[in-house]
Backbone as JSON, one array per atom type, in Angstrom:
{
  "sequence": "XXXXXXXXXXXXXXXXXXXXXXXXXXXXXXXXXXXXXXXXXXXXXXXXXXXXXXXXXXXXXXXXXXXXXXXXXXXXXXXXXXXXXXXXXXXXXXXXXXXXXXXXXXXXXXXXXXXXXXXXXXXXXXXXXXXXXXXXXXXXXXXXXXXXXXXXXXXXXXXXXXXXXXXXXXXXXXXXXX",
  "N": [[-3.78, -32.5, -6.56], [-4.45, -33.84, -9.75], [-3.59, -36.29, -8.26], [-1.3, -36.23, -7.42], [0.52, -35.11, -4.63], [0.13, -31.59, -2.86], [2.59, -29.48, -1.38], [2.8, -28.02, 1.56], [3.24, -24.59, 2.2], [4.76, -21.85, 3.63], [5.27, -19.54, 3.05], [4.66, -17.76, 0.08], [5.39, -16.82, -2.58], [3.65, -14.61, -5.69], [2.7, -13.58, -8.15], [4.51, -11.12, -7.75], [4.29, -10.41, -4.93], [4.36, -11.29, -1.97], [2.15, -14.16, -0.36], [1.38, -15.17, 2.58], [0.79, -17.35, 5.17], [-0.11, -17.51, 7.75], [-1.9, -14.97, 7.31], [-0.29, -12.43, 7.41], [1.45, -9.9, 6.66], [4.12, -9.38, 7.25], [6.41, -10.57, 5.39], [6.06, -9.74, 2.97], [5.83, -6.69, 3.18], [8.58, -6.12, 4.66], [10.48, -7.64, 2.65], [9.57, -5.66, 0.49], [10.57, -2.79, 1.74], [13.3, -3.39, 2.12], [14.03, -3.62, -0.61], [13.52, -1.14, -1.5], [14.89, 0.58, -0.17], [17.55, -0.75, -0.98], [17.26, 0.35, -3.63], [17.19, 3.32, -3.16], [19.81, 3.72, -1.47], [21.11, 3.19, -3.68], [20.75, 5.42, -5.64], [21.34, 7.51, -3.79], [24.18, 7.28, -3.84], [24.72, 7.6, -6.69], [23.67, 10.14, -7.73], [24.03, 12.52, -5.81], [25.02, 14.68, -6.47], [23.53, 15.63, -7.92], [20.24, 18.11, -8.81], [17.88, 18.75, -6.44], [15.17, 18.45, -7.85], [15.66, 16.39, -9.83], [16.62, 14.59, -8.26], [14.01, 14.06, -6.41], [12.27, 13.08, -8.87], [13.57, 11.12, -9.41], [13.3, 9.39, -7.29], [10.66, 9.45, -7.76], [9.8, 7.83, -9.7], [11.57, 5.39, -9.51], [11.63, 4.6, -6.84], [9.65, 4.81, -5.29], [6.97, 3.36, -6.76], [7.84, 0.87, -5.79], [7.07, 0.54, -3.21], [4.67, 1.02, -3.76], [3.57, -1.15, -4.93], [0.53, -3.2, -6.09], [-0.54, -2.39, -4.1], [-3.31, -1.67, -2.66], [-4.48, -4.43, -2.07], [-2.75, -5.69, 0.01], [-2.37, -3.69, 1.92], [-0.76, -2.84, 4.64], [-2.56, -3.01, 8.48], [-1.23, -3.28, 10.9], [0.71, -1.17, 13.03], [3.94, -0.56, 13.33], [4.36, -1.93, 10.43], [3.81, -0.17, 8.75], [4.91, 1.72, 10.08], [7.45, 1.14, 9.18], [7.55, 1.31, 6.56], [6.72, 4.04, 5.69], [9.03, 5.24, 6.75], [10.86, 4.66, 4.67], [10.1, 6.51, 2.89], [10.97, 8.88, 4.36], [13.61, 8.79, 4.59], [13.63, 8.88, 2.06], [13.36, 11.49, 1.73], [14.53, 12.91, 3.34], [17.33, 12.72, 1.4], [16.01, 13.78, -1.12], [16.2, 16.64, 0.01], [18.79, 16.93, 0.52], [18.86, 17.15, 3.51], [20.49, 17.33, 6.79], [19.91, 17.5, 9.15], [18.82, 16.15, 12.04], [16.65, 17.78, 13.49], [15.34, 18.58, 11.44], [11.72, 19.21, 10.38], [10.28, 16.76, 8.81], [7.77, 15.64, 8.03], [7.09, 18.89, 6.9], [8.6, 18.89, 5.45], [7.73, 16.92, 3.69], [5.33, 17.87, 2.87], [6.32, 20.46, 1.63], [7.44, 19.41, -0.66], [5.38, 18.21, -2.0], [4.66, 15.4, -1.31], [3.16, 13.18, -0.51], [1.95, 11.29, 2.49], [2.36, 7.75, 2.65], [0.52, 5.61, 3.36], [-1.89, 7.22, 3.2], [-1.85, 7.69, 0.2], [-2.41, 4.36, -0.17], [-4.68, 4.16, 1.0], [-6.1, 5.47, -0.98], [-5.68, 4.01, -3.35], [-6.93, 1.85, -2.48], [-9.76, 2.75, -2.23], [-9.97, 3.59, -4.94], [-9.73, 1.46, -6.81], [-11.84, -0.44, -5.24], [-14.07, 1.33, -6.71], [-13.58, 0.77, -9.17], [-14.54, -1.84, -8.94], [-17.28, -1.95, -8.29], [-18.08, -0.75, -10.11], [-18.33, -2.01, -12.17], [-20.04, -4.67, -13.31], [-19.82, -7.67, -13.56], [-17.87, -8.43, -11.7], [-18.96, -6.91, -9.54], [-21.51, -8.56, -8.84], [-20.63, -10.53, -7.21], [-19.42, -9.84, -5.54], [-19.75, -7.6, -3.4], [-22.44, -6.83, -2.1], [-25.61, -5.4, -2.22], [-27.78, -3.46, -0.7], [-30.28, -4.07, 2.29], [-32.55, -2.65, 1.8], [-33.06, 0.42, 1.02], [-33.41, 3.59, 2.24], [-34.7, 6.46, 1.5], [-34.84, 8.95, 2.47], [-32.55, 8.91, 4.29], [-30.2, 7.71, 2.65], [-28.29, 6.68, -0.06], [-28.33, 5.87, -3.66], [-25.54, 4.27, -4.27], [-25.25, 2.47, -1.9], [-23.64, 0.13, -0.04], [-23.37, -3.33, 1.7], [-22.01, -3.5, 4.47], [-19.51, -5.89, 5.46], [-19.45, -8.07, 7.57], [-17.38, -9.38, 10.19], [-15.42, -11.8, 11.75], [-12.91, -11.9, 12.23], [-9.92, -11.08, 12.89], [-7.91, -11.14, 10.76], [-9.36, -11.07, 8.26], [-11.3, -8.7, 8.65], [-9.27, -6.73, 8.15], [-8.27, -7.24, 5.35], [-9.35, -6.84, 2.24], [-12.0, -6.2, 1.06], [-13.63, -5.72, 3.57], [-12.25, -3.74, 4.74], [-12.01, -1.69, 2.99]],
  "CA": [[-4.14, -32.14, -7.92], [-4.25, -35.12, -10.68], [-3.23, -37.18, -7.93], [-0.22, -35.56, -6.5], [0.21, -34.22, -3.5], [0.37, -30.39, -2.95], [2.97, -29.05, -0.25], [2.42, -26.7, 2.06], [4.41, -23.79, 2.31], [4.6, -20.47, 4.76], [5.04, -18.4, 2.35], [4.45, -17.94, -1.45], [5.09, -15.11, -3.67], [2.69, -15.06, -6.87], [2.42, -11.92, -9.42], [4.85, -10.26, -7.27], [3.29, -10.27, -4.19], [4.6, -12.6, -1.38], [1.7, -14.19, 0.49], [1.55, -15.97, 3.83], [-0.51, -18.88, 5.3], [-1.14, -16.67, 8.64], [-2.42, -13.7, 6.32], [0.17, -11.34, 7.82], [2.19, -9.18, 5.33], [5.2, -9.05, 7.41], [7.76, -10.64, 4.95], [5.97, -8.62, 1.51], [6.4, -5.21, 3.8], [10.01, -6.49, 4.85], [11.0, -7.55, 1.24], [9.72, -4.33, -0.44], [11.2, -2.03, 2.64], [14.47, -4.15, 1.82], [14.69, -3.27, -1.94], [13.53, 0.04, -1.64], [16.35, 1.02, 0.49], [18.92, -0.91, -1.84], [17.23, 1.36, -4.82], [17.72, 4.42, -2.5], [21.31, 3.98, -2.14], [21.69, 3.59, -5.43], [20.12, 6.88, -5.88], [22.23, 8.35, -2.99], [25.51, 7.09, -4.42], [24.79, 8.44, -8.3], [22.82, 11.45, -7.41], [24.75, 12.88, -5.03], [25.17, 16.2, -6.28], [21.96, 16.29, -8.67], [19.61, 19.3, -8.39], [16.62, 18.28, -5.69], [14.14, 18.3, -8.91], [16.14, 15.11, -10.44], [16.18, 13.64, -6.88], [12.7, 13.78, -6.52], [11.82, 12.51, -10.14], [14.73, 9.96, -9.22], [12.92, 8.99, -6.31], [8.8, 9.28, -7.7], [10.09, 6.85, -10.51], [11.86, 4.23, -9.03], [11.51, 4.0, -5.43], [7.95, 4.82, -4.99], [6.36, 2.43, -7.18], [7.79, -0.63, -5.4], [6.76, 1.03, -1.97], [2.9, 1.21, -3.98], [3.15, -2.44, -6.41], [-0.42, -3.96, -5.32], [-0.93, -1.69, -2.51], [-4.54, -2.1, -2.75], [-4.53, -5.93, -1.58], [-1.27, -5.9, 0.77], [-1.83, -2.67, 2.89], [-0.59, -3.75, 6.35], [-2.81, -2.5, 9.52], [-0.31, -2.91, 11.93], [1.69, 0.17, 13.52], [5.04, -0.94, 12.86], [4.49, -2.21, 9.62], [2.98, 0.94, 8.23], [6.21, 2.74, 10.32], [8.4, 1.0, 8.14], [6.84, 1.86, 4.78], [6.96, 5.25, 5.78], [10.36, 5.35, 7.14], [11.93, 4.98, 3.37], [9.97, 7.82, 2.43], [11.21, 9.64, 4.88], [14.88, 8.91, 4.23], [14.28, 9.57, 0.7], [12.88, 12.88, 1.55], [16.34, 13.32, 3.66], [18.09, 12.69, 0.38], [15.9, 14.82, -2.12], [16.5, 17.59, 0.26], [20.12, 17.02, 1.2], [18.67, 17.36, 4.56], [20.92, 16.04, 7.38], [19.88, 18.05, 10.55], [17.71, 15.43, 12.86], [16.14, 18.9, 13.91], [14.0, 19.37, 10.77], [10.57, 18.26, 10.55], [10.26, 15.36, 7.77], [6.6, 16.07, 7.54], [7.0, 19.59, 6.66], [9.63, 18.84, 4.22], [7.43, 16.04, 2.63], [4.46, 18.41, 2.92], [6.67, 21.08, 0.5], [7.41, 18.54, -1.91], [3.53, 17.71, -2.72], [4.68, 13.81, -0.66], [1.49, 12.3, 0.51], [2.0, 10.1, 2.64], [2.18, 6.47, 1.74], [-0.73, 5.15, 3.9], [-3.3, 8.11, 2.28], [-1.98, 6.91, -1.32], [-2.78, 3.2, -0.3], [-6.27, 4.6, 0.96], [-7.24, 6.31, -2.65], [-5.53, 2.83, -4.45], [-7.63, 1.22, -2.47], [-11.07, 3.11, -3.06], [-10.03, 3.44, -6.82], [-10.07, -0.48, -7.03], [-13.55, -0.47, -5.04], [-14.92, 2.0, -7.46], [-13.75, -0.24, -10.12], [-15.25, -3.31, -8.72], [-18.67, -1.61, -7.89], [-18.77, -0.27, -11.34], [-18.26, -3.61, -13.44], [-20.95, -5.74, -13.11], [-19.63, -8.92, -13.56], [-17.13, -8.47, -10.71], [-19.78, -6.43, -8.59], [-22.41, -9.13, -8.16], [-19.81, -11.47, -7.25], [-18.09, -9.56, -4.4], [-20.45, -6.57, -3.3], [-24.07, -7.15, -2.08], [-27.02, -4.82, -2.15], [-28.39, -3.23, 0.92], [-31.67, -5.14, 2.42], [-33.77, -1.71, 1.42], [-32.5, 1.77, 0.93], [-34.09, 4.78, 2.74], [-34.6, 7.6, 0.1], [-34.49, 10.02, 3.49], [-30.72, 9.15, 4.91], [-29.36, 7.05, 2.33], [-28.28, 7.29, -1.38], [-28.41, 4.39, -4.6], [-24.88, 3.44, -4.16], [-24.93, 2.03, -0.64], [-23.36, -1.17, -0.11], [-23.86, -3.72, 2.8], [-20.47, -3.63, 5.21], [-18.94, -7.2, 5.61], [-19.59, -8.81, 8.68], [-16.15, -9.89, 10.42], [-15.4, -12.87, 12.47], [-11.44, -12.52, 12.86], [-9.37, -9.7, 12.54], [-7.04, -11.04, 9.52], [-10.24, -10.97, 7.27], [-11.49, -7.35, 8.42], [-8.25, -5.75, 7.83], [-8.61, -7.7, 4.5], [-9.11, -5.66, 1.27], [-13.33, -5.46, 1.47], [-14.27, -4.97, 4.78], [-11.46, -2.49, 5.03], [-12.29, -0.15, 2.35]],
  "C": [[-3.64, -33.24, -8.85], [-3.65, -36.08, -9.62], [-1.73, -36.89, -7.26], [-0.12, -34.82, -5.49], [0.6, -32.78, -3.43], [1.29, -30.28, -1.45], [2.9, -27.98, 0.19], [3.51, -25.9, 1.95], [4.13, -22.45, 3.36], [4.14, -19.38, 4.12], [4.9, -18.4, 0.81], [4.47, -16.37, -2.18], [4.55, -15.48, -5.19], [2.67, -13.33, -7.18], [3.45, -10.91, -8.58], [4.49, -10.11, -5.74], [3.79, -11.07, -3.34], [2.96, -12.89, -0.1], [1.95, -15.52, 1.23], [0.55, -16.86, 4.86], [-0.85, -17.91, 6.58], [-1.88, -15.44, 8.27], [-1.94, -12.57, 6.9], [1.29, -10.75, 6.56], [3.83, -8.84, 5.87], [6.41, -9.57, 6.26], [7.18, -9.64, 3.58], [6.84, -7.46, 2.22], [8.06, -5.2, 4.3], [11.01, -6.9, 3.14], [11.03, -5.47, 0.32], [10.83, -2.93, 0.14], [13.0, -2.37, 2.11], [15.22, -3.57, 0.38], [14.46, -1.89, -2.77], [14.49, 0.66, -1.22], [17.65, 0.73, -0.26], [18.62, 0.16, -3.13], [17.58, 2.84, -4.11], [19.22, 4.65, -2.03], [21.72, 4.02, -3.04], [21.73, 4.81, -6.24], [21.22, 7.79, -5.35], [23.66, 7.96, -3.76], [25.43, 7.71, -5.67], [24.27, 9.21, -8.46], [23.17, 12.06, -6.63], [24.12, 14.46, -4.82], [24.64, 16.5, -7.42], [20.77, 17.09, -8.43], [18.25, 18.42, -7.54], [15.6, 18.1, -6.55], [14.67, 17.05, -9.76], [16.33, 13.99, -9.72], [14.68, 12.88, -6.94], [12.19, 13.03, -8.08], [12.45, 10.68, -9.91], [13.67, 8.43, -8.53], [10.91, 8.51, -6.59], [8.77, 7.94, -9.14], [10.37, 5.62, -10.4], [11.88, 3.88, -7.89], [10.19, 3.63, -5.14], [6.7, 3.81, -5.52], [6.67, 0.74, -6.69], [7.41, -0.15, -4.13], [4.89, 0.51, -2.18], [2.94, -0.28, -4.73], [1.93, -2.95, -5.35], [-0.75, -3.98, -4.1], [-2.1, -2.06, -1.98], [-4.93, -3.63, -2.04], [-3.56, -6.27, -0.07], [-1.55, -4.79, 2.04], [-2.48, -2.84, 4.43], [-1.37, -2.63, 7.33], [-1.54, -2.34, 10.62], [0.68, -1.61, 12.04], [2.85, 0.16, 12.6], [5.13, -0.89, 11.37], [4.43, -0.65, 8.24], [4.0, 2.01, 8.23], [7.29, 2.49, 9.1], [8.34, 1.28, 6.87], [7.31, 3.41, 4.72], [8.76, 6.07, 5.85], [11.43, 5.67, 5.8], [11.72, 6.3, 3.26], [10.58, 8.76, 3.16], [13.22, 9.83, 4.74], [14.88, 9.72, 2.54], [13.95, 11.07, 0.44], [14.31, 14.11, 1.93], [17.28, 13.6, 2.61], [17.78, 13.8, -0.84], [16.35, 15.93, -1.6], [17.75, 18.37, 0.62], [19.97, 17.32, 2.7], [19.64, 16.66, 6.12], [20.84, 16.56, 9.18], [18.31, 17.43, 11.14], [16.44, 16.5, 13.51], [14.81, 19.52, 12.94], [13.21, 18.44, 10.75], [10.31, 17.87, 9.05], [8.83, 15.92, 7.14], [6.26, 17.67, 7.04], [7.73, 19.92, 5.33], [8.66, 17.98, 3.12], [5.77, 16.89, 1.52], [4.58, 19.54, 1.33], [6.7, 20.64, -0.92], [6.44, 17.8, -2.38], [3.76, 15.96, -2.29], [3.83, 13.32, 0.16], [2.03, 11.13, 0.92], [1.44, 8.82, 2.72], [0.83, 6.1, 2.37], [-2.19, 6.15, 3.08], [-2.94, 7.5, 1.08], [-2.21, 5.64, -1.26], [-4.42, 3.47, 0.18], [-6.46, 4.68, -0.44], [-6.28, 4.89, -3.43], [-6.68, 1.75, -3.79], [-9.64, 1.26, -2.56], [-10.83, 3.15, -4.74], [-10.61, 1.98, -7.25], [-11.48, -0.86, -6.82], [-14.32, 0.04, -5.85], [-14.98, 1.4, -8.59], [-14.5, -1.33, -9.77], [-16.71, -3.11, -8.56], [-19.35, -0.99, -9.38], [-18.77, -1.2, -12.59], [-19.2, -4.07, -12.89], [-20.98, -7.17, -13.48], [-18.94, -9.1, -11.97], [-18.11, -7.82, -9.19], [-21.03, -7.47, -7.71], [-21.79, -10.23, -6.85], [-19.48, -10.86, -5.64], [-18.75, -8.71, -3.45], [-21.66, -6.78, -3.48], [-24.54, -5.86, -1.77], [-27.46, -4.71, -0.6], [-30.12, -4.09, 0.96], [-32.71, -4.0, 1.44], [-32.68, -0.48, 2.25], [-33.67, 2.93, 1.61], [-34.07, 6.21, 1.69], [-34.11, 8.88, 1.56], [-32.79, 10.22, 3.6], [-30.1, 8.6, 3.66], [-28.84, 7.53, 0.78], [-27.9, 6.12, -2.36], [-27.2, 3.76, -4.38], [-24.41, 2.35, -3.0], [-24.95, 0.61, -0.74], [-24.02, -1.69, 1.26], [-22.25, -4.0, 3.56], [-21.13, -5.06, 5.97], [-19.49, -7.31, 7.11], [-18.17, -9.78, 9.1], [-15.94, -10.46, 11.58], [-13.84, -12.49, 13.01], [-10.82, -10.91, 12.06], [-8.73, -9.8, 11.04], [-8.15, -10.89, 8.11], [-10.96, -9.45, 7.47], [-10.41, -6.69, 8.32], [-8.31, -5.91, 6.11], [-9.32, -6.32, 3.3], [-10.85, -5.05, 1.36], [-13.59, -4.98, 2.73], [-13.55, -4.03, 5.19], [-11.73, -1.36, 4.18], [-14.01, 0.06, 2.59]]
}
């Protein structure tokens, strides 16, 4: 650029966001996992012995939103990765509930407390976003093509044309995945 050379790098974080030259999300999902857990002790240490309704608020305020920042773009296929996301929630569900018997079921507890889990709320952030992008029309022509010809029988006006994918790191990728 102007004559200077650009260096490469592995990794890059931009708006928040760290991305990575193999297009894997392991250090974002390892960062956020990282500083969700330091905000969850923080929680556990000064919330101790605050009513489970100041927990939870505690917890849908400041933990949860760095679990979700730019979910929509970032949200990792892999097993693991997906385990670990989950995993906070599941401690912090331990904590809203004062729960400490390995015996109860997490998902029944998260189930009480209206806690969707994280992977379904990165689904609906990531159709919200599509529905935005399909309903602008500057950003729609751009990104989102038109079926060859619509069938009035099976089909219905909004039908897109699904991506065509060469390599896995581009269908996991934010279009051809939603």
């Amino acid at each position: 650029v102007n004559g200077s050379v650009i260096s490469s790098a592995t990794s890059y974080k931009y708006l928040g966001v760290n991305l990575q030259n193999d297009l894997s999300w392991n250090i974002r999902v390892s960062s956020i996992v990282n500083k969700a857990n330091r905000t969850l002790g923080y929680l556990k240490r000064h919330l101790s012995s605050a009513p489970p309704n100041i927990k939870h608020l505690a917890y849908i305020t400041l933990v949860r939103p760095q679990l979700e920042y730019a979910s929509a773009v970032w949200d990792p296929s892999t097993a693991y990765l997906v385990r670990d996301l989950e995993a906070v929630q599941n401690r912090a569900t331990n904590f809203i509930t004062s729960n400490c018997s390995p015996y109860t079921s997490i998902s029944s507890l998260k189930k009480h407390m209206n806690l969707a889990e994280l992977h379904v709320r990165r689904r609906a952030a990531r159709l919200s976003l599509f529905h935005k992008f399909y309903h602008s029309p500057a950003i729609r022509s751009s990104y989102i093509n038109p079926p060859h010809r619509i069938s009035s029988r099976i089909d219905h006006k909004l039908k897109v044309v699904r991506l065509k994918c060469n390599t896995q790191s581009f269908s996991n990728s934010f279009f051809p995945k939603t």
